[in-house]
Coordinates of C-alpha atoms and ligand atoms in Angstrom, one line a residue:
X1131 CA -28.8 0.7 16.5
X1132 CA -28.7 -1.8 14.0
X1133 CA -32.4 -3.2 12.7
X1134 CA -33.2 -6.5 13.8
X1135 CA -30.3 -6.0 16.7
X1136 CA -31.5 -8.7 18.8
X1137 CA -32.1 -11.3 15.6
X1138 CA -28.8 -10.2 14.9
X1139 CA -27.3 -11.0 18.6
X1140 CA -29.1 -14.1 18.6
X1141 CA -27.3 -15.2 15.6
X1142 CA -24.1 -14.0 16.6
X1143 CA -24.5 -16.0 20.0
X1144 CA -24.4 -18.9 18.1
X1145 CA -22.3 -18.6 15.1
X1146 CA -19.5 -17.8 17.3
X1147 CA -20.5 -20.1 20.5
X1148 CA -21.5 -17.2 23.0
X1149 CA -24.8 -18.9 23.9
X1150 CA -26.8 -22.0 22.5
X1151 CA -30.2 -23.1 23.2
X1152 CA -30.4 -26.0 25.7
X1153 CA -30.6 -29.2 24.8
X1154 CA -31.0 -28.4 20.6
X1155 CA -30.5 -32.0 19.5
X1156 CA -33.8 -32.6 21.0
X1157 CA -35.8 -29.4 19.6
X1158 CA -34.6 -27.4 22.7
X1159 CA -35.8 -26.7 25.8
X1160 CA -37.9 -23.7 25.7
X1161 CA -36.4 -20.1 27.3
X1162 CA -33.4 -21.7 28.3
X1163 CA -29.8 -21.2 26.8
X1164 CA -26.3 -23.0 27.4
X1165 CA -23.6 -20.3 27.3
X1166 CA -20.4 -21.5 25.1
X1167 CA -17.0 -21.4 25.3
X1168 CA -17.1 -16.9 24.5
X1169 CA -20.1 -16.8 26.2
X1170 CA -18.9 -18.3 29.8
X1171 CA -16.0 -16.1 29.3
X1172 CA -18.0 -13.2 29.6
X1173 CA -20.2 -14.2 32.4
X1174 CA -17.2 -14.8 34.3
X1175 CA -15.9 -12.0 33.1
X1176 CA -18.7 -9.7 34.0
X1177 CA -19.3 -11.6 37.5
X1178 CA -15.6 -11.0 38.4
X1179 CA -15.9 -7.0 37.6
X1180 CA -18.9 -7.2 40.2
X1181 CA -17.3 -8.9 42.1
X1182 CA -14.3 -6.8 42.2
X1183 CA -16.1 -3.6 42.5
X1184 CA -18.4 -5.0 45.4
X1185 CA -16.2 -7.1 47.7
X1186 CA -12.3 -6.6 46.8
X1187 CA -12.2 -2.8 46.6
X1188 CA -14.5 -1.7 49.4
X1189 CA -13.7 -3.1 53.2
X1190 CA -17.5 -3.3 54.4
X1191 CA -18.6 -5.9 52.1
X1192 CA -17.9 -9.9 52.5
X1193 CA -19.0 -12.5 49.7
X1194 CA -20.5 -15.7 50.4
X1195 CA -22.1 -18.9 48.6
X1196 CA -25.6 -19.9 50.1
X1197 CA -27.0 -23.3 48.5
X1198 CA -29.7 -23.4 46.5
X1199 CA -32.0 -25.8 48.8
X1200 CA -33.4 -24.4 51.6
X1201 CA -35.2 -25.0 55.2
X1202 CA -38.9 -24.4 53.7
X1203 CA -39.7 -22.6 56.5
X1204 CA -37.5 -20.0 55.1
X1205 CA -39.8 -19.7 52.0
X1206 CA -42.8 -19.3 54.7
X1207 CA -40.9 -16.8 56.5
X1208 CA -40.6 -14.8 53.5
X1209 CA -43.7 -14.7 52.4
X1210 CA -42.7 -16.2 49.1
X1211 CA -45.3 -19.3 49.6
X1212 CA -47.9 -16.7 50.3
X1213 CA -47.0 -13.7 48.3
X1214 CA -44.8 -14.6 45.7
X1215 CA -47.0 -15.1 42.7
X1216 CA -48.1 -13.7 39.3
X1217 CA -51.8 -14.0 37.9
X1218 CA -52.8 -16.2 34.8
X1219 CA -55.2 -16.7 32.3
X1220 CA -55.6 -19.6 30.1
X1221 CA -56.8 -18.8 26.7
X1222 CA -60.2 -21.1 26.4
X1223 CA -59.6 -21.9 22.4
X1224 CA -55.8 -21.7 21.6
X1225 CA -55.0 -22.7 25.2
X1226 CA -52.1 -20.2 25.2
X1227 CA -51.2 -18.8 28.5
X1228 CA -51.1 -15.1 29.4
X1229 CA -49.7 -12.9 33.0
X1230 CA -52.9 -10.8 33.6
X1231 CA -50.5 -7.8 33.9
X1232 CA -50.1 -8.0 30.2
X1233 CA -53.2 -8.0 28.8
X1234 CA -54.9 -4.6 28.1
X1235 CA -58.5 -6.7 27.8
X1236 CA -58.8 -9.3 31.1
X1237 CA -61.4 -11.4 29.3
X1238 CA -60.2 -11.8 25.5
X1239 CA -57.5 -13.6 24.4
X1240 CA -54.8 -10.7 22.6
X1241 CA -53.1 -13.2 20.3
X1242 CA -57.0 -15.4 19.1
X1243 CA -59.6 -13.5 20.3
X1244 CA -60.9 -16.3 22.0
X1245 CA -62.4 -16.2 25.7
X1246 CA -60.1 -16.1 28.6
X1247 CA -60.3 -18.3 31.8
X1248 CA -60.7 -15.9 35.2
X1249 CA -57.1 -15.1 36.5
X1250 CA -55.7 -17.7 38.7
X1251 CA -52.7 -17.3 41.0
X1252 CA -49.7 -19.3 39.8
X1253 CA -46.9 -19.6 42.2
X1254 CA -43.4 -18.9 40.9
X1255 CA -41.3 -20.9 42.6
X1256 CA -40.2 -24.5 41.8
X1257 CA -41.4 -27.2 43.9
X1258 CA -39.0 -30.3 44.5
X1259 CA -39.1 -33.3 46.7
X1260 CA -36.2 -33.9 49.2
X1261 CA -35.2 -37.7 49.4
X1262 CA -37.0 -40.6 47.9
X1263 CA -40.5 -40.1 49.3
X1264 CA -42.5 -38.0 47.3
X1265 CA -44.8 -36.5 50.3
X1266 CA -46.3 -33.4 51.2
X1267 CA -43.6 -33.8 54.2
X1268 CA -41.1 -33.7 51.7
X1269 CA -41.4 -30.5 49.7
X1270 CA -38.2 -28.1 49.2
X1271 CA -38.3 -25.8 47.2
X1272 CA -35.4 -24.7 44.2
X1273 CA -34.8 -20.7 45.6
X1274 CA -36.2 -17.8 43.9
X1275 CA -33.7 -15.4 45.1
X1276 CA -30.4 -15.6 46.3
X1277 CA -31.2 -13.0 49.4
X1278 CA -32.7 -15.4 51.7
X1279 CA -29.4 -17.5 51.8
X1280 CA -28.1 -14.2 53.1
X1281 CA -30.8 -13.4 56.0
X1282 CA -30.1 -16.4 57.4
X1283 CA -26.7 -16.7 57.7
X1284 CA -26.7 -12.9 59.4
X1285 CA -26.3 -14.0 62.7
X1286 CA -23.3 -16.4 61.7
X1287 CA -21.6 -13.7 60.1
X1288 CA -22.0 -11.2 63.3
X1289 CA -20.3 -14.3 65.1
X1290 CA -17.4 -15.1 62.8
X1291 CA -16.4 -11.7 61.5
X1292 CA -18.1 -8.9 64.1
X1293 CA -18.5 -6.3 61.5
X1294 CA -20.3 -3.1 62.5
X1295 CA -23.0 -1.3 61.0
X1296 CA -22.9 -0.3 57.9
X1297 CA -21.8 -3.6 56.0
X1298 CA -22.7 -5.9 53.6
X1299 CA -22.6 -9.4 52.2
X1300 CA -22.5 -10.2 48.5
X1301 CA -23.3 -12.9 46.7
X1302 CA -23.5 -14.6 43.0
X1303 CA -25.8 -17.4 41.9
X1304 CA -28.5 -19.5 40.4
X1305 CA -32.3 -18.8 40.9
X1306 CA -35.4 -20.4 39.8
X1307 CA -38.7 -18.7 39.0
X1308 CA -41.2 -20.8 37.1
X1309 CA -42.3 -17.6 35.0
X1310 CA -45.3 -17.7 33.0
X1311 CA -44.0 -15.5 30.0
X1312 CA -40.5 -16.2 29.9
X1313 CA -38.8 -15.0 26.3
X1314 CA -36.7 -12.3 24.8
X1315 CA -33.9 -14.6 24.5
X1316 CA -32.2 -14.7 28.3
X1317 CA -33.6 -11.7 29.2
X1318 CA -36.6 -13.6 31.0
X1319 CA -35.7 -17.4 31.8
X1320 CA -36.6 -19.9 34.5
X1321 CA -33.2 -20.4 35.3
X1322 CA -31.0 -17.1 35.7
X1323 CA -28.1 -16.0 37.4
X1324 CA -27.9 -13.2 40.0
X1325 CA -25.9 -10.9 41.9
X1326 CA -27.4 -9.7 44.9
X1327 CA -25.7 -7.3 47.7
X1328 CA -27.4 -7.3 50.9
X1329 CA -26.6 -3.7 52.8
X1330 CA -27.3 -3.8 56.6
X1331 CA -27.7 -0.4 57.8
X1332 CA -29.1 2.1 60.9
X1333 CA -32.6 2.1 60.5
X1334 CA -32.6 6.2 60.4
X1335 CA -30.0 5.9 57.7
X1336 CA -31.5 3.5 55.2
X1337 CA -32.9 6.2 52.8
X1338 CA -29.4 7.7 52.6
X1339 CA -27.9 4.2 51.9
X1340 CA -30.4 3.7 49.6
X1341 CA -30.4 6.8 47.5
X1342 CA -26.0 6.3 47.2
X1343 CA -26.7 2.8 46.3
X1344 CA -28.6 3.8 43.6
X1345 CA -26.2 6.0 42.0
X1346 CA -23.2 3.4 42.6
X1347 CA -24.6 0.5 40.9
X1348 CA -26.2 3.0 37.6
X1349 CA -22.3 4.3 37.6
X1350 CA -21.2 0.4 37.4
X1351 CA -23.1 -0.6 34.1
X1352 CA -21.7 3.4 32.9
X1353 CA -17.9 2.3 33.8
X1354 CA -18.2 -1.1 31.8
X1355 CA -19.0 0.8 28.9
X1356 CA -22.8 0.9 28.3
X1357 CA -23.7 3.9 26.7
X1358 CA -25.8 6.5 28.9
X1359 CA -28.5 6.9 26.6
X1360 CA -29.2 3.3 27.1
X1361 CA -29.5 3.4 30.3
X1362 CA -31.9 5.1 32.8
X1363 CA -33.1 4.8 36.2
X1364 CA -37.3 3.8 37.0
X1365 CA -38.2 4.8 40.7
X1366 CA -41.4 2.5 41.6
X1367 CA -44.5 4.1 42.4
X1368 CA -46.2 3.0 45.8
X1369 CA -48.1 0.7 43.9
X1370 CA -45.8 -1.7 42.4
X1371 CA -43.7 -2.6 45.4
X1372 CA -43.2 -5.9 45.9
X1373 CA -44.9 -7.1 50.0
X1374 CA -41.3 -6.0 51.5
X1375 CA -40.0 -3.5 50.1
X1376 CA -40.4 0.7 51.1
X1377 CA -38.6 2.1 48.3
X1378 CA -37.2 0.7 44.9
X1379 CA -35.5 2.1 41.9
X1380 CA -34.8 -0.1 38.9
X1381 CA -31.9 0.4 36.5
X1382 CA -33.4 0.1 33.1
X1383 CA -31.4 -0.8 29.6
X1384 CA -32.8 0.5 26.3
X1385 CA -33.2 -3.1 25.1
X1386 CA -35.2 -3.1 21.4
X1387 CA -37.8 -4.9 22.8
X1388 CA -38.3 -1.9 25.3
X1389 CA -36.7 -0.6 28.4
X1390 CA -36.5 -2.9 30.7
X1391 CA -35.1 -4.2 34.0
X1392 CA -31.5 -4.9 34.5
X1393 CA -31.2 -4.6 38.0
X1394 CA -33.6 -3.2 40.8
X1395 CA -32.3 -1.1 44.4
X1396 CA -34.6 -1.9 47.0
X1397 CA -35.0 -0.6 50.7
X1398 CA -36.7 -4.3 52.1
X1399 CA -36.8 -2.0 55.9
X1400 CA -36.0 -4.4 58.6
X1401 CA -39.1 -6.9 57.0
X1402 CA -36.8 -10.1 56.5
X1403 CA -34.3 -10.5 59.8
X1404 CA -37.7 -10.0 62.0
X1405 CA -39.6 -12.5 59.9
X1406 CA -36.9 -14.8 60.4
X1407 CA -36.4 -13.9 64.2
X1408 CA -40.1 -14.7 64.7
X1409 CA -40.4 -17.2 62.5
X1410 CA -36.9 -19.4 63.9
X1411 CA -37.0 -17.9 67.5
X1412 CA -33.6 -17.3 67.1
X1413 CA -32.4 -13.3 68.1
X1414 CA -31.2 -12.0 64.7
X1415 CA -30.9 -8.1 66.4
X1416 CA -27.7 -6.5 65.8
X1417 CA -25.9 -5.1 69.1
X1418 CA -24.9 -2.0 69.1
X1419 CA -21.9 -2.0 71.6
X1420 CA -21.6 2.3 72.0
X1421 CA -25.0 2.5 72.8
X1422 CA -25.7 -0.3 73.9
X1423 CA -28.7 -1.5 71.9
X1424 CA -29.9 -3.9 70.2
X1425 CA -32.5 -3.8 67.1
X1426 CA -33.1 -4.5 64.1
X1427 CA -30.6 -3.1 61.0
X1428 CA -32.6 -1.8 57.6
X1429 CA -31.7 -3.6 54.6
X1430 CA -30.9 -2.0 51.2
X1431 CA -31.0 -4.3 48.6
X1432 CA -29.0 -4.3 45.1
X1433 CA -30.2 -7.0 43.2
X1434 CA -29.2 -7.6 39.2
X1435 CA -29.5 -10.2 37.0
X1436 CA -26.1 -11.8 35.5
X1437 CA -27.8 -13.0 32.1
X1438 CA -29.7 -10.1 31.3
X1439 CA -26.7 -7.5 32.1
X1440 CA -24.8 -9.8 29.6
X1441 CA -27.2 -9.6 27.0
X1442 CA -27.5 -5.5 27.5
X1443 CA -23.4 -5.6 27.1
X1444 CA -24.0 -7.9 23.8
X1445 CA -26.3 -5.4 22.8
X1446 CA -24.7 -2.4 23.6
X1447 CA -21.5 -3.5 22.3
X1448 CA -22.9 -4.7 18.5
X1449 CA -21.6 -2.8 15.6
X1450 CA -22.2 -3.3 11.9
X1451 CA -19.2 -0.7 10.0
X1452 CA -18.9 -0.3 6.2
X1453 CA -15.4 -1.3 5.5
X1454 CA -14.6 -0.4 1.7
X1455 CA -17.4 -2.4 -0.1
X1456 CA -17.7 -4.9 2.7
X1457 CA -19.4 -5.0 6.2
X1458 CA -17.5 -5.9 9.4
X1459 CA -19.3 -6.8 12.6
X1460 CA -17.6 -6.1 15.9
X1461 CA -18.2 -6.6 19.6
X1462 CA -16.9 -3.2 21.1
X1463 CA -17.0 -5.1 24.6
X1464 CA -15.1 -2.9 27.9
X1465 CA -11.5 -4.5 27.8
X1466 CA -12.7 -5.6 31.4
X1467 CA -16.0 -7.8 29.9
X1468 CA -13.9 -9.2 26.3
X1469 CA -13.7 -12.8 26.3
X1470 CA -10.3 -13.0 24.7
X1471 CA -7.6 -10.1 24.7
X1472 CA -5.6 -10.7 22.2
X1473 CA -4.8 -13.1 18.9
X1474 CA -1.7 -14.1 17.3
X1475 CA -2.4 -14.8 13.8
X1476 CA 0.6 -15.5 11.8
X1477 CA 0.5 -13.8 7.9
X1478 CA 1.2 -17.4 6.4
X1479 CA 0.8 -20.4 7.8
X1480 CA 3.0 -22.7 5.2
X1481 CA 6.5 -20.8 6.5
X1482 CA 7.1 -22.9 9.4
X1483 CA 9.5 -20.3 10.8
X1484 CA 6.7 -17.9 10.8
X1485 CA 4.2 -20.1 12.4
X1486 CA 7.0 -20.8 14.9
X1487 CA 7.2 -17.4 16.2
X1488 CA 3.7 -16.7 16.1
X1489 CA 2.9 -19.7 18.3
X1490 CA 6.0 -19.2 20.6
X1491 CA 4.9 -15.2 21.3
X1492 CA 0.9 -16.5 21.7
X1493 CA 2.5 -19.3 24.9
X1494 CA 4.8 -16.1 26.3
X1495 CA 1.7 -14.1 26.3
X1496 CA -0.6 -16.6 27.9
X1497 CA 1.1 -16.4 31.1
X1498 CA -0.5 -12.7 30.9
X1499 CA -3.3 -12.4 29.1
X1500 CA -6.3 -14.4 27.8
X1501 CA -4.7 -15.0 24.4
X1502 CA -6.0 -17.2 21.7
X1503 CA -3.5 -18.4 18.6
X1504 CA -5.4 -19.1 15.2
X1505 CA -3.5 -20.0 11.8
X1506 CA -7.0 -21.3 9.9
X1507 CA -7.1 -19.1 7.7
X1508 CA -6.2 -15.9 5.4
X1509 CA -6.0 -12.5 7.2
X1510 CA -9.0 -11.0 6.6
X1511 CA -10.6 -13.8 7.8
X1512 CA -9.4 -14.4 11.1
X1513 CA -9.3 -10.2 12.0
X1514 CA -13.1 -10.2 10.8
X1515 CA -13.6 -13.7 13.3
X1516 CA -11.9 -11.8 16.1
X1517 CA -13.6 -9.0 15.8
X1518 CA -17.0 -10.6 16.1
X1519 CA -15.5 -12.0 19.2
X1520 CA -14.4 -9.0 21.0
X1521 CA -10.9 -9.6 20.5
X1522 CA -9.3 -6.5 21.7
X1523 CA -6.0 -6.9 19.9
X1524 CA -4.3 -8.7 17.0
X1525 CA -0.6 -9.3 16.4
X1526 CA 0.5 -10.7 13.0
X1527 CA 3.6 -12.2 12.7
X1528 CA 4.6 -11.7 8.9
X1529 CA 7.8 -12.5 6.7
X1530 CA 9.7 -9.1 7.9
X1531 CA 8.8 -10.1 11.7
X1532 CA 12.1 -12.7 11.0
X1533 CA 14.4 -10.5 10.3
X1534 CA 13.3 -7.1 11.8
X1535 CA 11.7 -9.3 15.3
X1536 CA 8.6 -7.0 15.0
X1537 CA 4.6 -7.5 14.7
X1538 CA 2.0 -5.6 13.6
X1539 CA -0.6 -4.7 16.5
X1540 CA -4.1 -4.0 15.2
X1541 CA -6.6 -2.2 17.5
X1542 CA -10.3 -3.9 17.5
X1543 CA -12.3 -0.3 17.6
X1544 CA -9.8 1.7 15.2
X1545 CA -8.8 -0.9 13.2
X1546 CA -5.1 1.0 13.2
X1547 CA -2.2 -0.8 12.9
X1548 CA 1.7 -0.5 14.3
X1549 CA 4.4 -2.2 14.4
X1550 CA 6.2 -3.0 17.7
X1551 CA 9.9 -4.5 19.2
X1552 CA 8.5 -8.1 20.0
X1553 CA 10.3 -7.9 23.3
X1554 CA 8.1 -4.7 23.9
X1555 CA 4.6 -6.1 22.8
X1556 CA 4.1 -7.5 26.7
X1557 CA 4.5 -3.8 28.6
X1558 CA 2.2 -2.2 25.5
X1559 CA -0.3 -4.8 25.8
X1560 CA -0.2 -4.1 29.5
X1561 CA -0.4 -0.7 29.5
X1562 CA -3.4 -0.9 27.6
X1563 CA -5.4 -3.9 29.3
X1564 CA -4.0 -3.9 33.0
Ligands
LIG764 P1 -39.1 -8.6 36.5 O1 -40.0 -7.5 37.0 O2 -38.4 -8.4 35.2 O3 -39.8 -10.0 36.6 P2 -38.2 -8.6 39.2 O4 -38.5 -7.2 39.6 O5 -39.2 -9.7 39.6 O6 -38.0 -8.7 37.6 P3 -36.2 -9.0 41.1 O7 -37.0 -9.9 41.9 O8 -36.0 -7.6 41.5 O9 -36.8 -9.0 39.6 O10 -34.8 -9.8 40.8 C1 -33.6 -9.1 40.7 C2 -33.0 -9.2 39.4 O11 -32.9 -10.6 39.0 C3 -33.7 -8.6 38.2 O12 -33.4 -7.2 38.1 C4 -33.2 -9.3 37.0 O13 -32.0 -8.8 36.5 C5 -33.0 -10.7 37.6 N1 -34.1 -11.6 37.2 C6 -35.3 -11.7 37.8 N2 -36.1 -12.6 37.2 C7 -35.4 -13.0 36.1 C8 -35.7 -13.9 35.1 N3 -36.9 -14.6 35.0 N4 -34.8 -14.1 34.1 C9 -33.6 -13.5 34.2 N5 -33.3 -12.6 35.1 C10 -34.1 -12.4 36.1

């Protein structure tokens, strides 16, 4: 691991327009960060391989899209408006804030010394108004999680697709938590992304759903390349489980601030469809139509964060490597998660025939792949530019290419270089990325 790897990242995000702090012409907005033209490329990138994995290659999963607003009554129902909070204390002579789970002394100030206010409960959820009339009557509130769009369209999905027991629904998108000690670049925003599966099961099978959940997901962030000694798996202790939940097991990534969350399995029991039910007085049982039952399905819960699994994947895939007396950095990003796959760089961008052919193979092979064409500058250059990038392959169109109508592939990792038939580059390219 490189030192500094997460100054490092952070610079990297920028310099080469992964991710950007919001609104920078104005000083910024605090703990929140605009991802760029690489960086959106690799959310999208990583959301479509979850996506993929979750939905299109199992059959008892379907996606769906919740909005963000919500009945309030569903945040009642939850037990968000009660439960979901963190504890506080202001510092009484800097005025700095602190989560009372941090501090090691409750009374004195870690960063001043000074004295600490008592701890105060500080609700983490963002409160809105709906309409023009800024009343009490009026409150909605921006969601926390994505799950509780989920529970309440259950009974709508029993209607329109009649799946049986065990299935799922999956979902990507925003949340809002207004955290007290957000930081760590995106790990811990107020705005994230997240990916949340919501597994309805036979109550007497949940802890086998839940313990096969757990190894799927760890074997997920394991098959997009993260290396296993960064990654491990934290079973809670009766203690730390959040008001709903019976069991939970978070998958943790060696970040160099610490290990820390990336995504967390949770059994939430049968808690949130009969807190609905009651709370709605709507009959959100599933029927079982062999025996003729109806109850109440357990729920087993992956839940991971897009933005933090993105910044473990930066992480993970930074390499500094000596390359005769210079340094190259490179992004050894999973062919699935690399923004671009492949650059056509012609060798010299004042033959016209040369920059012809380059830019004539780059359009043939952007009906395939994502392929980028760049011509701004000398060799070295633009291979050390790709590489910071992620860019699996380059191809360089050079004077022989005219006459011998080959190019020279070079691999991101090895760095080796061959030279193929340009009518052949599309089924190696293939062969490699598909
Ligand atoms: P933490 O303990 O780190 O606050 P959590 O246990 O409250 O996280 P969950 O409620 O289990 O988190 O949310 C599921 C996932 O959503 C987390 O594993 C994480 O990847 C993501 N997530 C939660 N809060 C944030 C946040 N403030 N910023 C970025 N991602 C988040």
């Amino acid at each position: 691991m490189p030192e500094n790897l997460m100054d490092k990242v952070v610079a990297l995000c920028k310099r080469r327009g992964f991710i950007f702090q919001s609104s920078e012409i104005y000083g910024g907005l605090s703990n929140t960060w605009d991802y760029g033209p690489y960086g959106v490329e690799l959310k999208n990138n990583l959301k479509r391989a979850w996506w993929g994995s979750v939905v299109y290659q199992r059959n008892d999963i379907f996606g769906m899209d919740a909005a963000i607003l919500m009945h309030p009554q569903v945040w009642q129902a939850s037990g968000h408006v009660e439960n979901f909070f963190d504890l506080k204390s202001d510092c009484r002579s800097c005025k700095k804030r602190f989560k009372s789970a941090d501090l090691a002394d409750k009374k004195k100030c870690p960063e001043c010394g000074g004295e600490l206010t008592e701890a105060k409960a500080f609700n983490l959820m963002f409160k809105t108004h709906q309409g023009p009339v800024a009343d009490d009557s009026n409150v909605i509130y921006m969601r926390p999680e994505t799950a509780q769009g989920i529970f309440v369209n259950f009974a709508n999905i029993l209607d329109s697709r009649h799946p049986k027991l065990p299935f799922g629904l999956a979902q990507i998108g925003k949340s809002f938590r207004n955290e007290i000690t957000p930081g760590n670049f995106t790990f811990r925003t107020r705005e994230f992304e997240q990916m949340e599966i919501e597994y309805f099961v036979p109550p007497e099978e949940a802890d086998k759903y839940y313990a096969s959940w757990v190894e799927e997901r760890f074997n997920w962030y394991l098959g997009l390349g993260i290396k296993a000694e960064n990654l491990r798996k934290r079973p809670h202790g009766n203690d730390e489980l959040a008001h709903y939940a019976r069991a939970c097991t978070d998958i943790e990534y060696n970040f160099s601030f610490g290990w820390s969350e990336l995504e967390g399995i949770a059994n939430r029991t049968d808690f949130d469809l009969k807190q609905h039910a009651q709370s709605s007085g709507k009959d959100l049982r599933y029927f079982d139509d062999q025996k003729k039952e109806r109850f109440y399905p357990y729920i087993i819960e992956p839940s991971g964060g897009v933005d933090r699994s993105v910044l473990a994947f930066l992480a993970d895939a930074y390499y500094e490597e000596k390359v005769k007396d210079d340094t190259r950095v490179v992004l050894k990003l999973h062919k699935d998660l690399a923004p671009t796959k492949v650059a056509v760089l012609p060798l010299l961008r004042n033959r016209p025939e040369i920059v012809e052919m380059a830019k004539s193979l780059a359009a043939e092979l952007k009906k395939s792949f994502i392929t980028v064409y760049d011509d701004t500058g000398a060799i070295g250059k633009l291979y050390r530019r790709q590489d910071e990038v992620g860019t699996l392959y380059c191809l360089t169109v050079d004077v022989q290419s005219l006459e011998d109508k080959q190019v020279t592939v070079r691999d991101r990792d090895t760095m080796q270089q061959e030279r193929i038939a340009i009518d052949k580059v599309k089924e190696y390219l293939s062969n490699k990325l598909v």
